[in-house]
mmCIF file of C-alpha atoms in Angstrom:
data_model
loop_
_atom_site.group_PDB
_atom_site.id
_atom_site.type_symbol
_atom_site.label_atom_id
_atom_site.label_comp_id
_atom_site.label_asym_id
_atom_site.label_seq_id
_atom_site.Cartn_x
_atom_site.Cartn_y
_atom_site.Cartn_z
ATOM 1 C CA ASN A 293 208.220 109.214 144.835
ATOM 2 C CA ALA A 294 209.429 106.407 142.644
ATOM 3 C CA PHE A 295 212.364 108.560 141.490
ATOM 4 C CA VAL A 296 213.331 109.420 145.041
ATOM 5 C CA SER A 297 213.179 105.831 146.199
ATOM 6 C CA SER A 298 215.327 104.646 143.300
ATOM 7 C CA LYS A 299 217.909 107.303 144.110
ATOM 8 C CA GLU A 300 217.985 106.222 147.736
ATOM 9 C CA GLU A 301 218.566 102.653 146.606
ATOM 10 C CA ASP A 302 221.506 103.802 144.444
ATOM 11 C CA ILE A 303 223.025 105.656 147.416
ATOM 12 C CA SER A 304 222.615 102.659 149.662
ATOM 13 C CA LYS A 305 224.453 100.504 147.118
ATOM 14 C CA ALA A 306 227.398 102.948 146.905
ATOM 15 C CA PRO A 307 230.528 101.674 148.650
ATOM 16 C CA ILE A 308 231.597 103.388 151.884
ATOM 17 C CA ILE A 309 235.217 104.496 151.610
ATOM 18 C CA PRO A 310 237.077 105.534 154.797
ATOM 19 C CA TYR A 311 238.228 109.149 155.017
ATOM 20 C CA ASN A 312 241.913 108.205 155.282
ATOM 21 C CA VAL A 313 241.691 106.194 152.071
ATOM 22 C CA ILE A 314 240.152 109.144 150.199
ATOM 23 C CA VAL A 315 242.892 111.507 151.438
ATOM 24 C CA GLU A 316 245.647 109.060 150.532
ATOM 25 C CA GLY A 317 244.217 108.609 147.052
ATOM 26 C CA SER A 318 244.088 112.378 146.529
ATOM 27 C CA LEU A 319 247.694 112.756 147.645
ATOM 28 C CA ARG A 320 248.781 109.999 145.251
ATOM 29 C CA ASP A 321 247.027 111.791 142.366
ATOM 30 C CA ILE A 322 248.868 115.022 143.239
ATOM 31 C CA GLU A 323 252.190 113.173 143.402
ATOM 32 C CA GLU A 324 251.622 111.493 140.039
ATOM 33 C CA TRP A 325 250.609 114.781 138.433
ATOM 34 C CA ASN A 326 253.760 116.617 139.578
ATOM 35 C CA ASN A 327 256.026 113.766 138.462
ATOM 36 C CA SER A 328 254.512 113.602 134.966
ATOM 37 C CA PRO A 329 256.120 115.421 131.971
ATOM 38 C CA HIS A 330 255.617 119.156 131.689
ATOM 39 C CA SER A 331 253.391 120.365 128.879
ATOM 40 C CA VAL A 332 256.110 122.610 127.388
ATOM 41 C CA HIS A 333 259.420 121.290 128.700
ATOM 42 C CA THR A 334 258.633 117.660 128.093
ATOM 43 C CA ASP A 335 262.095 116.500 129.154
ATOM 44 C CA LYS A 336 261.351 117.669 132.711
ATOM 45 C CA THR A 337 258.590 116.919 135.154
ATOM 46 C CA ARG A 338 256.147 119.564 136.322
ATOM 47 C CA TRP A 339 257.855 119.638 139.707
ATOM 48 C CA GLU A 340 261.335 120.086 138.187
ATOM 49 C CA VAL A 341 260.136 122.998 136.080
ATOM 50 C CA PHE A 342 258.522 124.574 139.141
ATOM 51 C CA THR A 343 261.640 124.315 141.318
ATOM 52 C CA GLU A 344 264.381 124.890 138.719
ATOM 53 C CA MET A 345 262.933 127.482 136.371
ATOM 54 C CA GLN A 346 261.363 130.094 138.624
ATOM 55 C CA HIS A 347 261.798 133.725 137.639
ATOM 56 C CA PRO A 348 264.791 135.256 139.488
ATOM 57 C CA ASP A 349 262.881 138.481 140.192
ATOM 58 C CA LEU A 350 260.088 136.787 142.120
ATOM 59 C CA SER A 351 259.463 138.347 145.538
ATOM 60 C CA PRO A 352 260.330 136.201 148.573
ATOM 61 C CA ILE A 353 257.564 134.626 150.619
ATOM 62 C CA ASN A 354 255.806 137.215 152.767
ATOM 63 C CA TRP A 355 255.963 135.247 156.003
ATOM 64 C CA ARG A 356 255.224 138.368 158.020
ATOM 65 C CA GLY A 357 251.936 138.847 156.209
ATOM 66 C CA PHE A 358 250.292 135.511 156.975
ATOM 67 C CA LEU A 359 252.306 133.618 159.600
ATOM 68 C CA PRO A 360 250.820 135.420 162.664
ATOM 69 C CA HIS A 361 247.339 134.502 161.365
ATOM 70 C CA LEU A 362 247.889 131.044 159.852
ATOM 71 C CA GLY A 363 250.533 129.447 162.073
ATOM 72 C CA TYR A 364 250.908 128.692 165.770
ATOM 73 C CA LYS A 365 251.775 131.086 168.575
ATOM 74 C CA THR A 366 254.050 130.202 171.487
ATOM 75 C CA THR A 367 254.906 132.618 174.300
ATOM 76 C CA THR A 368 258.318 131.914 175.793
ATOM 77 C CA THR A 369 261.526 133.679 176.825
ATOM 78 C CA CYS A 370 265.005 134.086 175.397
ATOM 79 C CA GLN A 371 267.591 132.868 177.876
ATOM 80 C CA LEU A 372 270.953 134.566 178.391
ATOM 81 C CA ASN A 373 272.552 131.685 176.502
ATOM 82 C CA GLY A 374 270.618 132.749 173.394
ATOM 83 C CA ILE A 375 268.537 129.570 173.251
ATOM 84 C CA ILE A 376 264.761 129.469 172.705
ATOM 85 C CA HIS A 377 262.729 126.344 173.445
ATOM 86 C CA LEU A 378 260.041 125.709 170.827
ATOM 87 C CA ASN A 379 258.161 122.568 169.802
ATOM 88 C CA ASN A 380 260.403 120.445 172.082
ATOM 89 C CA GLN A 381 263.494 121.712 170.272
ATOM 90 C CA GLU A 382 266.198 124.306 170.832
ATOM 91 C CA PHE A 383 266.433 127.300 168.515
ATOM 92 C CA LEU A 384 268.948 130.113 168.047
ATOM 93 C CA LEU A 385 268.534 133.724 166.937
ATOM 94 C CA GLY A 386 268.887 134.397 163.231
ATOM 95 C CA LEU A 387 267.933 136.528 160.243
ATOM 96 C CA ASP A 388 267.247 135.666 156.593
ATOM 97 C CA GLY A 389 267.612 131.969 157.326
ATOM 98 C CA GLU A 390 271.092 132.269 158.879
ATOM 99 C CA ILE A 391 272.199 132.227 162.534
ATOM 100 C CA CYS A 392 273.293 135.630 163.830
ATOM 101 C CA LEU A 393 276.875 136.051 165.029
ATOM 102 C CA GLY A 394 279.062 138.886 166.289
ATOM 103 C CA GLU A 395 277.616 142.361 166.786
ATOM 104 C CA ARG A 396 274.447 141.347 164.994
ATOM 105 C CA LEU A 397 273.748 138.734 167.653
ATOM 106 C CA ILE A 398 274.597 141.150 170.474
ATOM 107 C CA ARG A 399 272.042 143.655 169.146
ATOM 108 C CA MET A 400 269.405 140.922 169.133
ATOM 109 C CA MET A 401 270.285 139.843 172.670
ATOM 110 C CA ALA A 402 270.048 143.432 173.907
ATOM 111 C CA GLN A 403 266.397 143.434 172.847
ATOM 112 C CA LEU A 404 265.362 139.891 173.779
ATOM 113 C CA ALA A 405 267.473 138.646 176.701
ATOM 114 C CA GLY A 406 265.272 137.978 179.719
ATOM 115 C CA ASN A 407 262.116 139.355 178.054
ATOM 116 C CA ALA A 408 258.902 137.537 177.198
ATOM 117 C CA ILE A 409 258.555 136.922 173.459
ATOM 118 C CA ASP A 410 255.877 135.698 171.073
ATOM 119 C CA VAL A 411 257.014 133.154 168.480
ATOM 120 C CA TYR A 412 254.760 132.640 165.466
ATOM 121 C CA TRP A 413 255.659 129.467 163.603
ATOM 122 C CA LEU A 414 254.447 126.988 161.009
ATOM 123 C CA ASP A 415 255.226 123.283 160.757
ATOM 124 C CA ASP A 416 255.696 121.079 157.706
ATOM 125 C CA ASN A 417 254.144 117.722 156.856
ATOM 126 C CA LYS A 418 256.572 115.960 159.202
ATOM 127 C CA GLY A 419 255.757 118.184 162.187
ATOM 128 C CA GLU A 420 259.099 120.034 162.024
ATOM 129 C CA VAL A 421 259.251 123.817 162.359
ATOM 130 C CA MET A 422 259.388 125.248 158.837
ATOM 131 C CA LYS A 423 259.497 128.947 159.734
ATOM 132 C CA ALA A 424 259.446 130.834 163.055
ATOM 133 C CA LEU A 425 259.333 134.604 163.603
ATOM 134 C CA ILE A 426 260.124 136.262 166.939
ATOM 135 C CA PHE A 427 258.262 139.292 168.306
ATOM 136 C CA LEU A 428 258.460 141.003 171.668
ATOM 137 C CA LYS A 429 255.400 139.998 173.665
ATOM 138 C CA GLY A 430 252.364 142.061 172.687
ATOM 139 C CA GLN A 431 254.144 143.902 169.851
ATOM 140 C CA ASP A 432 253.833 143.569 166.073
ATOM 141 C CA LYS A 433 257.432 144.296 165.060
ATOM 142 C CA ILE A 434 259.608 141.373 163.994
ATOM 143 C CA ILE A 435 262.883 141.194 165.918
ATOM 144 C CA CYS A 436 264.432 138.152 164.253
ATOM 145 C CA GLU A 437 263.872 134.508 163.339
ATOM 146 C CA ALA A 438 264.210 131.324 165.359
ATOM 147 C CA ILE A 439 266.495 128.845 163.595
ATOM 148 C CA ALA A 440 266.969 125.260 164.691
ATOM 149 C CA LYS A 441 270.148 124.721 166.700
ATOM 150 C CA PRO A 442 272.716 123.002 164.452
ATOM 151 C CA THR A 443 273.957 119.609 165.546
ATOM 152 C CA TYR A 444 277.279 117.874 164.934
ATOM 153 C CA ASN A 445 279.002 114.624 165.771
ATOM 154 C CA ARG A 446 280.972 114.885 169.014
ATOM 155 C CA ALA A 447 283.602 112.469 167.748
ATOM 156 C CA ARG A 448 286.002 114.516 165.612
ATOM 157 C CA ILE A 449 287.115 111.554 163.548
ATOM 158 C CA GLU A 450 283.511 110.891 162.484
ATOM 159 C CA ARG A 451 282.582 114.469 161.603
ATOM 160 C CA THR A 452 281.526 115.313 158.090
ATOM 161 C CA GLU A 453 282.088 118.644 156.358
ATOM 162 C CA ARG A 454 278.631 119.727 157.488
ATOM 163 C CA ASP A 455 279.437 118.708 161.082
ATOM 164 C CA ASN A 456 282.581 120.859 161.028
ATOM 165 C CA LEU A 457 280.625 123.827 159.713
ATOM 166 C CA ASN A 458 277.956 123.422 162.417
ATOM 167 C CA TYR A 459 280.699 123.156 165.057
ATOM 168 C CA GLU A 460 282.264 126.423 163.907
ATOM 169 C CA ILE A 461 278.860 128.162 163.957
ATOM 170 C CA MET A 462 278.117 126.987 167.490
ATOM 171 C CA SER A 463 281.597 127.954 168.698
ATOM 172 C CA SER A 464 281.191 131.472 167.306
ATOM 173 C CA TYR A 465 277.689 131.724 168.758
ATOM 174 C CA ILE A 466 278.854 130.733 172.248
ATOM 175 C CA SER A 467 281.925 133.009 172.078
ATOM 176 C CA THR A 468 279.735 135.966 171.121
ATOM 177 C CA LEU A 469 277.368 135.349 174.034
ATOM 178 C CA ASP A 470 280.280 134.998 176.462
ATOM 179 C CA ALA A 471 281.570 138.396 175.333
ATOM 180 C CA TYR A 472 278.063 139.836 175.697
ATOM 181 C CA ALA A 473 277.730 138.486 179.245
ATOM 182 C CA LYS A 474 281.165 139.876 180.153
ATOM 183 C CA ARG A 475 280.191 143.269 178.775
ATOM 184 C CA ARG A 476 277.050 143.318 180.886
ATOM 185 C CA MET A 477 278.983 142.338 183.997
ATOM 186 C CA GLU A 478 281.397 145.232 183.502
ATOM 187 C CA ARG A 479 278.475 147.681 183.502
ATOM 188 C CA ILE A 480 277.323 146.546 186.939
ATOM 189 C CA THR A 481 278.701 148.741 189.748
ATOM 190 C CA PRO A 482 280.672 146.683 192.278
ATOM 191 C CA LEU A 483 278.714 146.199 195.496
ATOM 192 C CA ILE A 484 280.098 145.977 199.024
ATOM 193 C CA VAL A 485 278.228 143.423 201.105
ATOM 194 C CA VAL A 486 278.339 144.001 204.855
ATOM 195 C CA ASP A 487 277.583 140.933 206.933
ATOM 196 C CA ASN A 488 275.576 142.052 209.971
ATOM 197 C CA THR A 489 274.865 138.550 211.166
ATOM 198 C CA PRO A 490 275.408 138.376 214.986
ATOM 199 C CA LYS A 491 278.509 136.437 215.926
ATOM 200 C CA THR A 492 276.866 135.127 219.118
ATOM 201 C CA LEU A 493 273.902 132.827 219.408
ATOM 202 C CA ASN A 494 272.455 134.461 222.543
ATOM 203 C CA ARG A 495 273.353 136.560 225.643
ATOM 204 C CA LYS A 496 272.889 134.018 228.404
ATOM 205 C CA PHE A 497 276.462 134.480 229.597
ATOM 206 C CA VAL A 498 276.995 137.969 231.039
ATOM 207 C CA MET A 499 280.214 139.346 232.502
ATOM 208 C CA PRO A 500 279.658 141.452 235.636
ATOM 209 C CA GLY A 501 280.800 145.081 235.609
ATOM 210 C CA ILE A 502 280.139 145.613 231.883
ATOM 211 C CA ASP A 503 277.455 148.018 230.732
ATOM 212 C CA HIS A 504 275.191 146.495 228.091
ATOM 213 C CA TYR A 505 272.941 148.435 225.776
ATOM 214 C CA HIS A 506 269.241 147.657 226.076
ATOM 215 C CA ALA A 507 266.814 149.212 223.627
ATOM 216 C CA ASP A 508 263.802 150.838 225.274
ATOM 217 C CA ASN A 509 260.403 150.106 223.841
ATOM 218 C CA ASP A 510 258.877 153.294 225.283
ATOM 219 C CA GLU A 511 257.271 155.721 222.856
ATOM 220 C CA ALA A 512 259.091 158.937 222.058
ATOM 221 C CA GLU A 513 258.118 161.917 224.240
ATOM 222 C CA ILE A 514 256.921 165.007 222.374
ATOM 223 C CA LEU A 515 258.414 168.199 223.872
ATOM 224 C CA ASN A 516 256.851 171.652 223.813
ATOM 225 C CA ASN A 517 258.752 174.524 222.256
ATOM 226 C CA GLU A 518 259.323 175.998 225.728
ATOM 227 C CA ASP A 519 261.040 172.813 226.886
ATOM 228 C CA VAL A 520 263.481 172.746 223.978
ATOM 229 C CA PRO A 521 266.800 174.222 225.154
ATOM 230 C CA LYS A 522 268.162 177.071 223.138
ATOM 231 C CA VAL A 523 271.473 176.488 221.454
ATOM 232 C CA VAL A 524 273.825 179.443 221.719
ATOM 233 C CA PRO A 525 276.445 179.379 218.967
ATOM 234 C CA VAL A 526 280.014 179.634 220.100
ATOM 235 C CA TYR A 527 282.281 181.453 217.723
ATOM 236 C CA ASN A 528 285.887 180.477 217.567
ATOM 237 C CA HIS A 529 287.951 183.351 216.218
ATOM 238 C CA LYS A 530 291.103 181.271 215.891
ATOM 239 C CA SER A 531 292.468 180.932 212.419
ATOM 240 C CA PHE A 532 292.205 177.695 210.542
ATOM 241 C CA LYS A 533 295.955 177.226 210.897
ATOM 242 C CA ASP A 534 295.769 177.563 214.731
ATOM 243 C CA ARG A 535 292.758 175.281 214.969
ATOM 244 C CA PHE A 536 294.420 172.702 212.772
#
């Protein structure tokens, strides 16, 4: 009992540290560790060795394997303009980290346009979308990726090289979708719309001496076979030339 009581006294004397302070301290330790010299390449930090000296034959990250289970899921649609709304941002269709253009984009639109889709995505420490994979709703086959819509300065004189590149990408993306929409319109059979709206508001004014059609609401009378008049065919032996 004396041992237990002394231990309780020690615990009561221990300082109470807030959770946020503990997490921040742990993150600072991780940061200091990665910025310290590497054990072998002492002229580089651990982080520099990790990012600059990876084996070239390493397999890429298997996003398909864990993203549908670890990340978030958002059910949305792909509009005809090729834009997907996700995490309060606009995204475009892409593959392997690049925005699709040309026939590649048209093939994606043929599968996704107007259909419900499931987007599995993961955010980074800043809350931005780090990776997003697009599936048709209820299916497990990846169609493509969702890539953040590139932005550029509207003022040409203030555009950087990156702004010009983003402008060219968006121009090609829009041009491809315009061609896709035109192609779909050409496949639609032209329709003839007949306007059967009455030209008169009512029939209060009636000219005398003109017969007007009035539909009867009486039920149709069922005739017996004996009451049905027999139709006797009349054969015309004149030639087609004479009849014409």
